[in-house]
Amino acid sequence: MRMTFFENFRSAVSFTMHNVKARFFHTFLSVLGIVIGVASLVMVLALIEGMEASVRKQILQTTSMNMVIVSSEPFKKSDGVRMRKTDLAILSPVVFDSLKSSLRMSHTAQLVSTYGAEVKVDSSKWVGAQINFSSAMVLRADSLLDGRVLSEEDIYGKRKFAVINRFLAFQSAKDSSLIPALIGKSIHIGAQTYTIIGITAARETTAEAILPISLMDSAKLTEYPPIGLFETPQIENVIPLQEHIQNYLHTHPVSAGDTLIVASNKSRVDQMAKGFLVFRIVMGFIVGISVLVGGIGVMNVLLISVTQRTMEIGVRKAAGAKRRDILVQFLSESVVVSFLGSVLGMILGYLGAMLLAVIISHMATTPFQASVTWGTLLTVSGIAVMVGIIFGTYPAALASKLNPAEAIRHEG
């Protein structure tokens, strides 16, 4: 009597479990390749997922996805040699204000230029600091420790005021209780002198001073080209904002021979995600080779099974079983063996990924978590089933082609 697919599958599961119990070590060693391959694949994919999540989290903590950045590219390559451009496009305060005025959507904008220099607060020693020239001060409410921030009047009035951070203030005062007394004192940056009007809690490991960008002359603007930061409250407005800025700069060029670069952080994160996807695919292919090697073990189990069950196959075919019935039965057994190996491999891979995540967190002294997603599990289980079908096809075809009389006589 012809068996249905589900009857074949149920019979295959029953016989496979019987074989596993009867020849446990033989079966285990045969599917060990799939177990190791699947475990490796799950571990690698879980660690890559965790790494991507960690990097994405750090980017989101330090970067706004709602921001469009306008910047200069000071260098060019000629015949493989990197050299500074002579006709550099610069987003000057005048161009920045004009661009900002052209925007009709809700936004905040800031023009900043940064470089390192030696500074001296009052009569203390000279120390290295990061100098930030800015068109606006964007601070959290709890960031200002003493004094005040730069106002629009300070910035557009070219007032020689400076806001320093607590790290630079402590470098000078050497005592936290004396930091407030620095308000009104002088800070020397190169040959220029500015008055300290505020102290912030920003940057605990780097000395920093913030000054009005209007104080930068054309030589400084060329040497340290400013960057325009445009932020919109709604992330869906990022692309329209970016397109508007690109169109404006196209119709109002700032240099005859050069253009400004307009990019969004969202596009950079998308590029990062694409990079991780390529890395995931490459590593998946490399580790997936071990899964294919494991498929050879599955084929070995089934070939031995065909030899041991020659008489059974002959009796079934003599009783009316079609070639398709035998083929489906052995393919089902192949899938079952592969599935059992993949389940064990996924469990070991998950445990291994969690253990490696703890080791990585300890060695890197930073929080790290492996991430096992449903997508990973479905992909791996799908690969295991495909391996079972591919490597089970030959033994199944061999079994289905047996002549009933010869098969019975072979065992008889």
Coordinates of N, CA and C in Angstrom, one line a residue, residues 34-50 280 283-291 342-357 370-381 383-384:
I34 N 27.8 18.6 11.1 CA 26.7 19.6 11.1 C 26.5 20.3 12.4
V35 N 26.7 19.6 13.5 CA 26.6 20.2 14.9 C 27.6 21.3 15.0
I36 N 28.9 21.0 14.7 CA 30.0 22.0 14.8 C 29.7 23.2 13.8
G37 N 29.3 22.8 12.6 CA 29.1 23.8 11.6 C 28.0 24.8 11.9
V38 N 26.9 24.2 12.4 CA 25.7 25.1 12.8 C 26.1 25.9 14.0
A39 N 26.8 25.3 15.0 CA 27.2 26.0 16.2 C 28.1 27.2 15.9
S40 N 29.0 26.9 15.0 CA 29.9 28.0 14.5 C 29.2 29.1 13.8
L41 N 28.2 28.7 13.0 CA 27.5 29.7 12.2 C 26.6 30.6 13.1
V42 N 26.0 29.9 14.1 CA 25.1 30.7 15.1 C 26.0 31.6 15.9
M43 N 27.2 31.1 16.3 CA 28.1 32.0 17.2 C 28.5 33.2 16.4
V44 N 29.0 32.9 15.1 CA 29.5 34.1 14.3 C 28.4 35.1 14.0
L45 N 27.2 34.6 13.6 CA 26.2 35.5 13.3 C 25.7 36.3 14.5
A46 N 25.6 35.6 15.7 CA 25.2 36.2 16.9 C 26.2 37.3 17.4
L47 N 27.5 37.0 17.2 CA 28.5 38.0 17.6 C 28.5 39.2 16.7
I48 N 28.3 38.9 15.4 CA 28.2 40.0 14.4 C 27.0 40.9 14.7
E49 N 25.8 40.2 15.0 CA 24.6 41.0 15.3 C 24.8 41.8 16.6
G50 N 25.5 41.2 17.6 CA 25.8 42.0 18.8 C 26.7 43.1 18.6
R280 N 28.7 40.0 7.3 CA 27.9 38.8 7.8 C 27.8 37.8 6.7
M283 N 31.4 36.0 6.3 CA 31.6 35.1 7.4 C 30.7 33.9 7.3
G284 N 29.4 34.2 6.9 CA 28.5 33.1 6.8 C 28.9 32.1 5.8
F285 N 29.4 32.5 4.6 CA 29.9 31.6 3.6 C 31.1 30.8 4.1
I286 N 32.0 31.5 4.8 CA 33.3 30.8 5.3 C 32.9 29.7 6.3
V287 N 32.1 30.1 7.3 CA 31.7 29.2 8.3 C 30.7 28.1 7.8
G288 N 29.9 28.5 6.8 CA 29.0 27.6 6.2 C 29.6 26.4 5.5
I289 N 30.9 26.5 5.2 CA 31.6 25.4 4.5 C 31.6 24.2 5.5
S290 N 31.8 24.5 6.8 CA 31.8 23.4 7.8 C 30.4 22.7 7.8
V291 N 29.3 23.4 7.6 CA 28.0 22.8 7.5 C 27.9 21.9 6.3
S342 N 21.2 20.2 13.6 CA 21.1 21.7 13.7 C 20.6 22.2 15.0
V343 N 19.6 21.5 15.5 CA 19.0 21.9 16.8 C 20.1 21.8 17.9
L344 N 20.9 20.7 17.9 CA 22.0 20.6 18.9 C 23.0 21.7 18.7
G345 N 23.3 21.9 17.4 CA 24.3 23.0 17.0 C 23.8 24.3 17.4
M346 N 22.5 24.6 17.2 CA 22.0 26.0 17.6 C 22.1 26.2 19.1
I347 N 21.8 25.1 19.9 CA 21.9 25.2 21.3 C 23.3 25.5 21.8
L348 N 24.2 24.7 21.2 CA 25.7 24.9 21.5 C 26.2 26.3 21.0
G349 N 25.7 26.7 19.9 CA 26.1 28.0 19.3 C 25.6 29.1 20.2
Y350 N 24.4 29.0 20.6 CA 23.8 30.1 21.5 C 24.6 30.2 22.8
L351 N 24.9 29.0 23.4 CA 25.6 29.0 24.7 C 27.1 29.5 24.5
G352 N 27.7 29.1 23.3 CA 29.0 29.6 23.0 C 29.0 31.1 22.8
A353 N 28.0 31.6 22.1 CA 28.0 33.1 21.8 C 27.8 33.9 23.1
M354 N 27.0 33.4 24.0 CA 26.8 34.0 25.3 C 28.1 34.0 26.1
L355 N 28.8 32.9 26.1 CA 30.1 32.8 26.8 C 31.1 33.8 26.2
L356 N 31.2 33.8 24.9 CA 32.2 34.7 24.2 C 31.8 36.1 24.5
A357 N 30.5 36.5 24.6 CA 30.1 37.8 24.9 C 30.6 38.3 26.2
A370 N 25.9 39.4 22.8 CA 25.6 38.7 21.5 C 24.1 38.7 21.3
S371 N 23.7 38.7 20.1 CA 22.3 38.8 19.7 C 21.9 37.7 18.8
V372 N 21.1 36.8 19.3 CA 20.5 35.7 18.5 C 19.1 36.0 18.1
T373 N 18.9 36.3 16.8 CA 17.6 36.8 16.3 C 16.9 35.6 15.7
W374 N 15.6 35.7 15.5 CA 14.8 34.7 14.9 C 15.2 34.5 13.4
G375 N 15.7 35.6 12.8 CA 16.2 35.6 11.5 C 17.4 34.6 11.4
T376 N 18.3 34.7 12.4 CA 19.5 33.9 12.4 C 19.1 32.4 12.5
L377 N 18.2 32.1 13.5 CA 17.7 30.8 13.7 C 17.0 30.2 12.5
L378 N 16.1 31.0 11.9 CA 15.4 30.5 10.7 C 16.4 30.2 9.5
T379 N 17.4 31.1 9.4 CA 18.3 31.0 8.3 C 19.2 29.7 8.5
V380 N 19.6 29.5 9.7 CA 20.5 28.3 10.0 C 19.7 27.0 9.9
S381 N 18.5 27.0 10.4 CA 17.7 25.8 10.3 C 17.3 25.5 8.8
I383 N 19.2 26.3 6.2 CA 20.5 25.8 5.6 C 20.6 24.3 6.0
A384 N 20.3 24.0 7.2 CA 20.4 22.6 7.7 C 19.5 21.7 6.9

